[in-house]
Tab-separated table of N, CA and C in Angstrom:
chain	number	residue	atom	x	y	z
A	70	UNK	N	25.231	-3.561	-0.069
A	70	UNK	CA	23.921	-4.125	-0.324
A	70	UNK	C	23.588	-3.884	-1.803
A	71	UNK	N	22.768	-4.961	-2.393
A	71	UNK	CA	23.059	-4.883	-3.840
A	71	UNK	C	21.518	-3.908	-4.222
A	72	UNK	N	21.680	-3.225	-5.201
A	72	UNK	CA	20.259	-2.582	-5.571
A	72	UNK	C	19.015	-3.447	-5.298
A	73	UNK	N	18.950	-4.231	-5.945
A	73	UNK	CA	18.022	-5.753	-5.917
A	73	UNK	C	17.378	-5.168	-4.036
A	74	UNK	N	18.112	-5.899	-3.316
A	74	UNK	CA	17.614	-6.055	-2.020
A	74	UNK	C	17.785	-4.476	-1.216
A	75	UNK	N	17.697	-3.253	-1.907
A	75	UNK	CA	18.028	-2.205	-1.408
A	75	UNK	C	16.735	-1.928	-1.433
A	76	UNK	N	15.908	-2.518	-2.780
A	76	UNK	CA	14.674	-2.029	-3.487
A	76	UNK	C	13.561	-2.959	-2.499
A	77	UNK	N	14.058	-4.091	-2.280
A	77	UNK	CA	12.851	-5.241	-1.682
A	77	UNK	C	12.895	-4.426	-0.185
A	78	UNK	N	13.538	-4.450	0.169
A	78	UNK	CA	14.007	-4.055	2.096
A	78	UNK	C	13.160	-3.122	2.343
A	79	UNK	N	13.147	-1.851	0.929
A	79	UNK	CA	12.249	-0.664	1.463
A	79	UNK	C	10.848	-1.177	0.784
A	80	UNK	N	10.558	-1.521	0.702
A	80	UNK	CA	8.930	-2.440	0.891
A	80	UNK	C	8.538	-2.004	2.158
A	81	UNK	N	7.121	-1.278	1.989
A	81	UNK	CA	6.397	-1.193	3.524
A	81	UNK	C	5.584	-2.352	3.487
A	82	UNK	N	5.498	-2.344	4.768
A	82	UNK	CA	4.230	-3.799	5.020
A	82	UNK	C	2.970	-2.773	4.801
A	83	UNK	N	2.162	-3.826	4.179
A	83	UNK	CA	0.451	-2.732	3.606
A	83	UNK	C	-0.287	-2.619	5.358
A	84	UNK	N	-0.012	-3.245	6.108
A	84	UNK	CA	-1.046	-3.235	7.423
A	84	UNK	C	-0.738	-2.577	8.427
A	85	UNK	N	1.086	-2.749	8.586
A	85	UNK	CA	1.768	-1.376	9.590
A	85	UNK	C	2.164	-0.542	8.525
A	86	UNK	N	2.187	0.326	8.024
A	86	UNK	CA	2.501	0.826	7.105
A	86	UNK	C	3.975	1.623	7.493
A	87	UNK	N	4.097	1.874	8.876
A	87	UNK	CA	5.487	2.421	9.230
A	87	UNK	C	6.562	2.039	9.513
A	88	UNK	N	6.497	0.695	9.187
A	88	UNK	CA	7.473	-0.454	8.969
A	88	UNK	C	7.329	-1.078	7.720
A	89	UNK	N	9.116	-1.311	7.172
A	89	UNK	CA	8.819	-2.109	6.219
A	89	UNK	C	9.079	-3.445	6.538
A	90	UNK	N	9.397	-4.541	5.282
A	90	UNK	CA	9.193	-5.647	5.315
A	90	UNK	C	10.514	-6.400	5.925
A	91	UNK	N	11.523	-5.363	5.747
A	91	UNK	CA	13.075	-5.770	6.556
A	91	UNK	C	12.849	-5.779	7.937
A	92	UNK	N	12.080	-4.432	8.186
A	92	UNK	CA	11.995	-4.667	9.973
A	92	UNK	C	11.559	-5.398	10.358
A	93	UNK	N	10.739	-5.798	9.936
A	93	UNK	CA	9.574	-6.865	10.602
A	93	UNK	C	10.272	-8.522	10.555
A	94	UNK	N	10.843	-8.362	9.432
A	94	UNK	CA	12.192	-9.876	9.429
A	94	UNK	C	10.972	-10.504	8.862
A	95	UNK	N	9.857	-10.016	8.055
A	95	UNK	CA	9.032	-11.057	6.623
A	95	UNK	C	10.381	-11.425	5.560
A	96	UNK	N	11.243	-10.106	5.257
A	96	UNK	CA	12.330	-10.322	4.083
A	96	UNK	C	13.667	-11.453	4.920
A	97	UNK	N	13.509	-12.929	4.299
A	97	UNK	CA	14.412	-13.569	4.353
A	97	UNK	C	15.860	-13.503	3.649
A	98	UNK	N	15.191	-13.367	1.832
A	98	UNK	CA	16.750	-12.738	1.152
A	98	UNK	C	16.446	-12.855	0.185
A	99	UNK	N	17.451	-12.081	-0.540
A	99	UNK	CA	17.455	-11.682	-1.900
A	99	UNK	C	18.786	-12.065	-2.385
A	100	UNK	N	18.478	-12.890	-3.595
A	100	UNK	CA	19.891	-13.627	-4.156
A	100	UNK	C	19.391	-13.243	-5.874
A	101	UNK	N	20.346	-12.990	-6.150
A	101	UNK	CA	21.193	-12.280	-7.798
A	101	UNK	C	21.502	-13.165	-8.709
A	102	UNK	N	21.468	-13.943	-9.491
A	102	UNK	CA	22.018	-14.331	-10.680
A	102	UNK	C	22.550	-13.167	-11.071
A	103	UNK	N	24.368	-12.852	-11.206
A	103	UNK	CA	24.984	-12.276	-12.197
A	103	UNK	C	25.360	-11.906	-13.408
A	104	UNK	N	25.103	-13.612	-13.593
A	104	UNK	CA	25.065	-13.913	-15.257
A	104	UNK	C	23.333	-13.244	-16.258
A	105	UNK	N	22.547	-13.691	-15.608
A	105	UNK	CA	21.233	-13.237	-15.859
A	105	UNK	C	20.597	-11.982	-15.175
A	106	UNK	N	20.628	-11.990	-14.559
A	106	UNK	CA	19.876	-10.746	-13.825
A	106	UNK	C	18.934	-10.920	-12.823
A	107	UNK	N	18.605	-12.325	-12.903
A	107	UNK	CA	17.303	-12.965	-12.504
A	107	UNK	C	17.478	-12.868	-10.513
A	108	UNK	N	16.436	-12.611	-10.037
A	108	UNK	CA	16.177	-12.283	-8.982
A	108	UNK	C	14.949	-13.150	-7.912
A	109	UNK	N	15.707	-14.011	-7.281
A	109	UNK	CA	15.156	-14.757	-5.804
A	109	UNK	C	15.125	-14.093	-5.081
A	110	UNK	N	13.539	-13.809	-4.767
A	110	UNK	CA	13.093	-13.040	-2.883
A	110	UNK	C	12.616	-14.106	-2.064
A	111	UNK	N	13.176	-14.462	-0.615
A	111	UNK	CA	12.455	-15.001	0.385
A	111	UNK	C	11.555	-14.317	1.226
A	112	UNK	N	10.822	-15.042	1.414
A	112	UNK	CA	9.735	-14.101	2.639
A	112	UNK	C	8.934	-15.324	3.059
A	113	UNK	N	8.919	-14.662	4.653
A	113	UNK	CA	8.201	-15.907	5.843
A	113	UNK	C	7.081	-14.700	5.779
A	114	UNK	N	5.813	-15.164	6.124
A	114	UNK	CA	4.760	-14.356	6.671
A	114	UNK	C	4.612	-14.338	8.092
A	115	UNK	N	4.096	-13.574	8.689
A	115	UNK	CA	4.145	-13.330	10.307
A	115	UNK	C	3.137	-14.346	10.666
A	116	UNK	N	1.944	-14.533	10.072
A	116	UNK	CA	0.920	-15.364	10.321
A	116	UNK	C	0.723	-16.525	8.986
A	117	UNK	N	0.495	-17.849	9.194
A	117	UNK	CA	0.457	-18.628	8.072
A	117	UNK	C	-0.285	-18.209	6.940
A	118	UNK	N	-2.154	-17.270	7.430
A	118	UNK	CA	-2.957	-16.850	6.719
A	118	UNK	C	-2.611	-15.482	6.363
A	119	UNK	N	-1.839	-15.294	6.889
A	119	UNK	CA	-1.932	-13.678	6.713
A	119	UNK	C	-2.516	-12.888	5.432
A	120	UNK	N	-3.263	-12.239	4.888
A	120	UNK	CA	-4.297	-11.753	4.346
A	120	UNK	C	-3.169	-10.850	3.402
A	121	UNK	N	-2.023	-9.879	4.219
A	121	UNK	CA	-1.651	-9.077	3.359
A	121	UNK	C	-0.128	-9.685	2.127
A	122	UNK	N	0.007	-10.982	2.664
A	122	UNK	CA	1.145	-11.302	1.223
A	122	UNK	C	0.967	-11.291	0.410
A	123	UNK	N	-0.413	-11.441	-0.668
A	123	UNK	CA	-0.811	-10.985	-1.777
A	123	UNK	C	-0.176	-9.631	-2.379
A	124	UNK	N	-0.474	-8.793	-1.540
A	124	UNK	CA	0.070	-7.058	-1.406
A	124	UNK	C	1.549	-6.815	-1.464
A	125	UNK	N	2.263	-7.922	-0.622
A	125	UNK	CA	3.452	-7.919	-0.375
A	125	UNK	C	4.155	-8.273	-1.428
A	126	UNK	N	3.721	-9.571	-2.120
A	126	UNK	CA	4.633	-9.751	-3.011
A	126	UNK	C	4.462	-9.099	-4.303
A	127	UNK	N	3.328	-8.681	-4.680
A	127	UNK	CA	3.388	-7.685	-5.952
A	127	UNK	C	4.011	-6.300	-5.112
A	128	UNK	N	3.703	-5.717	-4.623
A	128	UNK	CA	4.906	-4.823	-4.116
A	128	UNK	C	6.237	-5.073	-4.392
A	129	UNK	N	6.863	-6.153	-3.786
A	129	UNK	CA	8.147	-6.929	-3.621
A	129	UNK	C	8.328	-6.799	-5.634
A	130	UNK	N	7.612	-7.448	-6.455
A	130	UNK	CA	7.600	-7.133	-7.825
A	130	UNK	C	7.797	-6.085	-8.485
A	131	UNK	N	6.985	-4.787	-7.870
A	131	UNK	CA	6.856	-3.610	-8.269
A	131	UNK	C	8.257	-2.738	-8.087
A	132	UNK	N	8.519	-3.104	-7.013
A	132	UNK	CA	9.935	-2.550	-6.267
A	132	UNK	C	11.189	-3.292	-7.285
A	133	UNK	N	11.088	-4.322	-7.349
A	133	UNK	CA	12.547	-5.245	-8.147
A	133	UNK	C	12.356	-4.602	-9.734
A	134	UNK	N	11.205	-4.244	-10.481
A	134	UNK	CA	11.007	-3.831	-11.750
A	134	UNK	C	11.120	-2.123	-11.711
A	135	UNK	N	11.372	-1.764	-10.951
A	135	UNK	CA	11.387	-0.086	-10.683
A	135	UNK	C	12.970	-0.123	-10.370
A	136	UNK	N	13.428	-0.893	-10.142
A	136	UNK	CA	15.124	-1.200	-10.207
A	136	UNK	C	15.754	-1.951	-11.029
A	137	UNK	N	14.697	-2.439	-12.124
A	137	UNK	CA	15.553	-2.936	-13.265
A	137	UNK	C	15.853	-4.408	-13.128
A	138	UNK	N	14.848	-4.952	-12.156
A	138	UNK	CA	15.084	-6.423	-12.240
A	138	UNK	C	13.639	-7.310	-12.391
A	139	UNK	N	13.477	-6.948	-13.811
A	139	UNK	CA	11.968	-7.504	-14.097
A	139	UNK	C	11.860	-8.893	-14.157
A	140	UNK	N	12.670	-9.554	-14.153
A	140	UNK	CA	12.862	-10.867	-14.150
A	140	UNK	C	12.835	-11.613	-12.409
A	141	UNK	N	11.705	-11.513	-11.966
A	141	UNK	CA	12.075	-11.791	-10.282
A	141	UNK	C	11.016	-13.375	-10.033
A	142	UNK	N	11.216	-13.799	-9.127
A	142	UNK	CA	10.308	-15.242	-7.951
A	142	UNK	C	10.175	-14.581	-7.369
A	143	UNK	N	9.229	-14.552	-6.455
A	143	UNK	CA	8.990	-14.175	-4.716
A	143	UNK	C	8.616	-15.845	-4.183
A	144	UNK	N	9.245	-16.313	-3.789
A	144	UNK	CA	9.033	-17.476	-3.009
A	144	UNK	C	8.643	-16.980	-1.198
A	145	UNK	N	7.209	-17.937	-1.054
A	145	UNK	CA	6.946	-17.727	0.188
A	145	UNK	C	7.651	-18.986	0.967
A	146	UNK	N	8.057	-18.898	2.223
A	146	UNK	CA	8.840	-20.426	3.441
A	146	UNK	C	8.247	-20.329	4.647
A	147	UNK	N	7.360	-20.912	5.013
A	147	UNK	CA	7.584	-21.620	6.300
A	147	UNK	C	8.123	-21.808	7.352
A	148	UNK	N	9.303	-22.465	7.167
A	148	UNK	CA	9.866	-22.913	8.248
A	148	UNK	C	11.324	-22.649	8.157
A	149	UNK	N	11.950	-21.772	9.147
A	149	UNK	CA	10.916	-22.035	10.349
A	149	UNK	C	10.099	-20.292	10.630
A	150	UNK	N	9.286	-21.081	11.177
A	150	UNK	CA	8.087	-19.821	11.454
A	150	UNK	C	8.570	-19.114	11.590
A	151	UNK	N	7.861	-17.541	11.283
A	151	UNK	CA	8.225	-16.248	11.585
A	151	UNK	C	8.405	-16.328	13.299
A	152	UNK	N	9.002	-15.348	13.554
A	152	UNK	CA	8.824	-14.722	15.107
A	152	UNK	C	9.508	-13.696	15.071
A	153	UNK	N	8.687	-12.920	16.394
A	153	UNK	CA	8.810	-11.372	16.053
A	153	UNK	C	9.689	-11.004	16.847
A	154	UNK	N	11.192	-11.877	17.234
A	154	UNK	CA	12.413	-11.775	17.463
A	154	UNK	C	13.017	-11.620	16.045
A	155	UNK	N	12.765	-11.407	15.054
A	155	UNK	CA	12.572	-11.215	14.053
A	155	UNK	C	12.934	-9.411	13.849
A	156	UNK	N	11.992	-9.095	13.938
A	156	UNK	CA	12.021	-7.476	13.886
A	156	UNK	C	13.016	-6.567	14.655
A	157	UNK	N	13.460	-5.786	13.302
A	157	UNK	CA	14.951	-5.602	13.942
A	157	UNK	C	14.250	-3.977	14.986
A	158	UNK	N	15.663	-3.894	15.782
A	158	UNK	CA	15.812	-2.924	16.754
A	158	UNK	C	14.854	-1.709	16.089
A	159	UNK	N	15.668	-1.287	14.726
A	159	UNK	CA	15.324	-0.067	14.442
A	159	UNK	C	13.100	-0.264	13.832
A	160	UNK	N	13.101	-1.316	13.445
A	160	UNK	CA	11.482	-1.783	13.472
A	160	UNK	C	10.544	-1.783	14.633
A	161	UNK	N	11.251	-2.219	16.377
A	161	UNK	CA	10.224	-1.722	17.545
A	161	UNK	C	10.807	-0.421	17.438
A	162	UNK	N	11.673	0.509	17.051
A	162	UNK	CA	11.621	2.028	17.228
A	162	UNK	C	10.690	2.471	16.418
A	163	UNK	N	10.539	1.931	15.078
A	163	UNK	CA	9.581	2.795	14.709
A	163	UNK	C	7.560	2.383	15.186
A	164	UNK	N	7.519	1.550	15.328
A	164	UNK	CA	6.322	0.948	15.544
A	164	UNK	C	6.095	1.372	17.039
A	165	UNK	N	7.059	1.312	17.787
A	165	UNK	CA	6.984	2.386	19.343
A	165	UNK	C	6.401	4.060	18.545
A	166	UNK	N	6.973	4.746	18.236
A	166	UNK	CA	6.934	6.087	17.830
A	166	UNK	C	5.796	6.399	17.012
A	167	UNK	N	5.597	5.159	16.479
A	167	UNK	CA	3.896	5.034	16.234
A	167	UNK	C	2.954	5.207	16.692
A	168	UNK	N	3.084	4.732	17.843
A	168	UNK	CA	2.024	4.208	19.089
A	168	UNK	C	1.369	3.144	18.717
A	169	UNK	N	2.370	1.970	18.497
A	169	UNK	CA	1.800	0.478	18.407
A	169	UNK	C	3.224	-0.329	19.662
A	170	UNK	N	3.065	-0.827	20.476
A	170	UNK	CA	3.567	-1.554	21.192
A	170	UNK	C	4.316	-2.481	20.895
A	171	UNK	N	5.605	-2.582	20.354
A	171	UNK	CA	6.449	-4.018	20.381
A	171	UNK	C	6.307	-4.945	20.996
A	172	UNK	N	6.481	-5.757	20.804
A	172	UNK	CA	6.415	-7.250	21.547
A	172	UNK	C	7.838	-7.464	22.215
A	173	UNK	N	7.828	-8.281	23.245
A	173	UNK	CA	8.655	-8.551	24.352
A	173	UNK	C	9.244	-9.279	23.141
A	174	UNK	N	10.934	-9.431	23.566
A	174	UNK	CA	11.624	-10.657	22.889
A	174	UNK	C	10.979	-12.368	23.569
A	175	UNK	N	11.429	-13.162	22.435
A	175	UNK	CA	10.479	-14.322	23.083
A	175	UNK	C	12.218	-14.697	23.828
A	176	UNK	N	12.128	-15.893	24.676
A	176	UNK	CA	12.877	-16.560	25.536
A	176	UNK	C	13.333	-17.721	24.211
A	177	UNK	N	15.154	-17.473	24.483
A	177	UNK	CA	15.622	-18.411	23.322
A	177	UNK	C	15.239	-20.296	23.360
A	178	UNK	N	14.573	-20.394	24.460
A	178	UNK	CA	14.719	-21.504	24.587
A	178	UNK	C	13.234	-22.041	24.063
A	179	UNK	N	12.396	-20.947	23.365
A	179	UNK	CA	11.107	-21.176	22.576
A	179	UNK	C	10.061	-20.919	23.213
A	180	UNK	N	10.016	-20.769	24.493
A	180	UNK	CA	9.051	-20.290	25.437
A	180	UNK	C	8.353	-18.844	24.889
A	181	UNK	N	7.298	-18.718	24.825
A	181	UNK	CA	6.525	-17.396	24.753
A	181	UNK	C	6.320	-17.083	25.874
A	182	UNK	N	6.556	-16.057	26.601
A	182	UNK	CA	6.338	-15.676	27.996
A	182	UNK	C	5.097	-15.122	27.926
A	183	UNK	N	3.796	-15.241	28.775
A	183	UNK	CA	2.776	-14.858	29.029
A	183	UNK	C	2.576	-13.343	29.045
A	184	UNK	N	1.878	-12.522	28.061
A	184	UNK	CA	1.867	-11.228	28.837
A	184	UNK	C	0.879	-10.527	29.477
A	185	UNK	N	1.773	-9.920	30.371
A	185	UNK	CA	0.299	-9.298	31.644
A	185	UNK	C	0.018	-7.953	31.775
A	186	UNK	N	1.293	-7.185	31.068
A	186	UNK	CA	1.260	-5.945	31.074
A	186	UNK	C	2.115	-5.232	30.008
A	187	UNK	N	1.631	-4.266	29.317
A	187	UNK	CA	2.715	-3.688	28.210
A	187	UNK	C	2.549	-2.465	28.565
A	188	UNK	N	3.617	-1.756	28.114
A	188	UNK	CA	4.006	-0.311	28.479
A	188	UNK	C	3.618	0.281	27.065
A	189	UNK	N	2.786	1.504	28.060
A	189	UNK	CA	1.972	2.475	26.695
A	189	UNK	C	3.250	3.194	26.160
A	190	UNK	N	2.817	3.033	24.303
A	190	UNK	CA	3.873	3.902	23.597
A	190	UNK	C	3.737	4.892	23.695
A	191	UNK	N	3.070	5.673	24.722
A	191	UNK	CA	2.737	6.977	24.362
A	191	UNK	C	2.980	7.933	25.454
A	192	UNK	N	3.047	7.190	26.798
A	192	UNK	CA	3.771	7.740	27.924
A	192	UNK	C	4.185	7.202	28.668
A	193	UNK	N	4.508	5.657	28.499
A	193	UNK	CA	5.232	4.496	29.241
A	193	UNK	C	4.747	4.494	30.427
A	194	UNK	N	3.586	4.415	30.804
A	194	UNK	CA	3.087	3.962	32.005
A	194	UNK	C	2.847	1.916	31.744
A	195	UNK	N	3.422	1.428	32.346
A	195	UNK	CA	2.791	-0.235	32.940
A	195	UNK	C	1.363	-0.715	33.006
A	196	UNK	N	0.506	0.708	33.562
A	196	UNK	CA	-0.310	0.689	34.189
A	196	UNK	C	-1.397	0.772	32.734
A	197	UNK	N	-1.431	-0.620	31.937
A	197	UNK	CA	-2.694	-0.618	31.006
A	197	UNK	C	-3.261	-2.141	30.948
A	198	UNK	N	-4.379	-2.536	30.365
A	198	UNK	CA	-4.882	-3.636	29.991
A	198	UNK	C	-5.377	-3.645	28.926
A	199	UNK	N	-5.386	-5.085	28.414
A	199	UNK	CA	-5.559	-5.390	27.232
A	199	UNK	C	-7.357	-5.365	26.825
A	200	UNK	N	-7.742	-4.834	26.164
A	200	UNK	CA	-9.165	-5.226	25.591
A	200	UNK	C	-9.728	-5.634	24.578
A	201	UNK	N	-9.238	-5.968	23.956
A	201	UNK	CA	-9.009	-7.356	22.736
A	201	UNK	C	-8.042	-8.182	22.467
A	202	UNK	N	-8.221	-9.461	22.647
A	202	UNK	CA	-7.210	-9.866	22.025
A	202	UNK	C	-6.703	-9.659	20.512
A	203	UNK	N	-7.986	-9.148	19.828
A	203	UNK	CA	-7.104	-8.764	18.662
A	203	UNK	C	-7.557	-7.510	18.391
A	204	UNK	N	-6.477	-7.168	17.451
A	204	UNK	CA	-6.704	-5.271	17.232
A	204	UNK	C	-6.722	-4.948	15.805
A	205	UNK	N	-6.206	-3.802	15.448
A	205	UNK	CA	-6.675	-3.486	13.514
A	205	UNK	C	-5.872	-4.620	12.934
A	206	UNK	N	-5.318	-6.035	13.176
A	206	UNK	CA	-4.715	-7.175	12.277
A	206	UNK	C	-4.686	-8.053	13.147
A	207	UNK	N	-4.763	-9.370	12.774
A	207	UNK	CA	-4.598	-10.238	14.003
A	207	UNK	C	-3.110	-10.718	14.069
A	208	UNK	N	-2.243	-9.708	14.072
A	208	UNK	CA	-0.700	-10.085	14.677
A	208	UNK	C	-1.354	-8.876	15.572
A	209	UNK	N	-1.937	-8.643	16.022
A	209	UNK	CA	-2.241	-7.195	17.320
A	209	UNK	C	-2.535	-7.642	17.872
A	210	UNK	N	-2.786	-7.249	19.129
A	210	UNK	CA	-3.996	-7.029	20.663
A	210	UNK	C	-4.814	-5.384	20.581
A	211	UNK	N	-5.986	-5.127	21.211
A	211	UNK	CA	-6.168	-3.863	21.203
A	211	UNK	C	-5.818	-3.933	23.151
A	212	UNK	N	-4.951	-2.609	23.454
A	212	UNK	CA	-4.515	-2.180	24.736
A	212	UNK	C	-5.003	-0.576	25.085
A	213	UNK	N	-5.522	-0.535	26.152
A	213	UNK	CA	-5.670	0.817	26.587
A	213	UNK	C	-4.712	0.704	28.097
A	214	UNK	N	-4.212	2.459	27.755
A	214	UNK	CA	-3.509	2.988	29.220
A	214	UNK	C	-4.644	3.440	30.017
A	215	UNK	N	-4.176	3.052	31.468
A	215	UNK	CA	-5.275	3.409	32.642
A	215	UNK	C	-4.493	4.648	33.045
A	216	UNK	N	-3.365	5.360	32.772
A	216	UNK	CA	-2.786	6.608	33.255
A	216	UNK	C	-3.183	7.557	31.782
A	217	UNK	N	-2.689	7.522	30.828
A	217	UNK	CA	-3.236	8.261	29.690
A	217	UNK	C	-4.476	8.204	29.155
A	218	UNK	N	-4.988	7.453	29.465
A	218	UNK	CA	-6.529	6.632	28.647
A	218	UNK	C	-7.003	6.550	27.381
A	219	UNK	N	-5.418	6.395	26.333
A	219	UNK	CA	-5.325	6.309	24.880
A	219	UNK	C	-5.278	4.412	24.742
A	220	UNK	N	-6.117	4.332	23.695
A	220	UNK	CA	-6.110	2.712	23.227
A	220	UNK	C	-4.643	2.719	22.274
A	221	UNK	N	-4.883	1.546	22.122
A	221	UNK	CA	-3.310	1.372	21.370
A	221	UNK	C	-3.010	-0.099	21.159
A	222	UNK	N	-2.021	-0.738	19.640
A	222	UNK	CA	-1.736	-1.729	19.010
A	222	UNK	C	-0.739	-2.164	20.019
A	223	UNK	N	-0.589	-3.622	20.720
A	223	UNK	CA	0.279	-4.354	20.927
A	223	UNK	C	0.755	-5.411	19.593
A	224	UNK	N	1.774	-5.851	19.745
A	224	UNK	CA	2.210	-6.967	18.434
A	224	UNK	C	2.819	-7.957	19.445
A	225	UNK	N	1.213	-8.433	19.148
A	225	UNK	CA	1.745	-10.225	20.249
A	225	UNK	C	2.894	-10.786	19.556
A	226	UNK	N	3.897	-11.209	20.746
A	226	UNK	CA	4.830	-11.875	20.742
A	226	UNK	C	4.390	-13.506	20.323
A	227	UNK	N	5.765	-14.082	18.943
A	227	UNK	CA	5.597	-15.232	18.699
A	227	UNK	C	6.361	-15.793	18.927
């Protein structure tokens, strides 16, 4: 892995802060000019509006010039949409250990499966409901356990 994208990858996201921008699969890629130095970042946002890419990409800046690649783009893409099949393995470990709830994988065939129940990160009981649909960001839900009776971040599935 080249310095360049060693530096972008460890980017935290400003809103989960215990994930960075690799886990979450916002970082599409990082491509090198050899000859120049010059440095292309991709990044999808989780939400079209999302509030924190402002943050992200001067970060994403801050990080490529703290490694010697002051010469950078951050290009934002579209399409195709984020989804939070996206976020790698080791990203629901840490956002579990958090006590924010991963999202179910979606169904490859594009289906979002309805959800009715998520398992608390905090003592895996089934046994919770949702009481907001949205929680501290709107990629959340707010969820409380009916066995622990701790509230807690789901990350609706896209």
């Amino acid at each position: 892995m080249s310095r360049a994208r060693q530096a972008v990858a460890a980017v935290v996201d400003p809103e989960i802060r215990v994930v960075t921008i690799d886990d979450l699969g916002i970082l599409r890629s990082v491509q090198e000019d050899p000859a120049t130095g010059r440095v292309v970042v991709t990044i999808t946002p989780t939400y079209t509006g999302c509030p924190a890419m402002d943050v992200i990409r001067a970060d994403i800046r801050r990080a490529l010039v703290a490694a010697g690649h002051p010469d950078a783009e951050v290009r934002t893409v579209h399409s195709p949409a984020w989804s939070t099949d996206w976020i790698s393995d080791a990203g629901r470990a840490k956002l579990a250990a958090a006590g924010i709830a991963p999202p179910a994988p979606v169904r490859r065939d594009g289906v979002v499966p309805l959800t009715l129940a998520v398992r608390c990160p905090r003592c895996g009981s089934p046994e919770t409901e949702q009481l907001s649909r949205f929680g501290s960001t709107a990629c959340k839900a707010l969820w409380r356990c009916r066995s622990c009776a701790e509230p807690f971040d789901h990350v609706k599935a896209l």
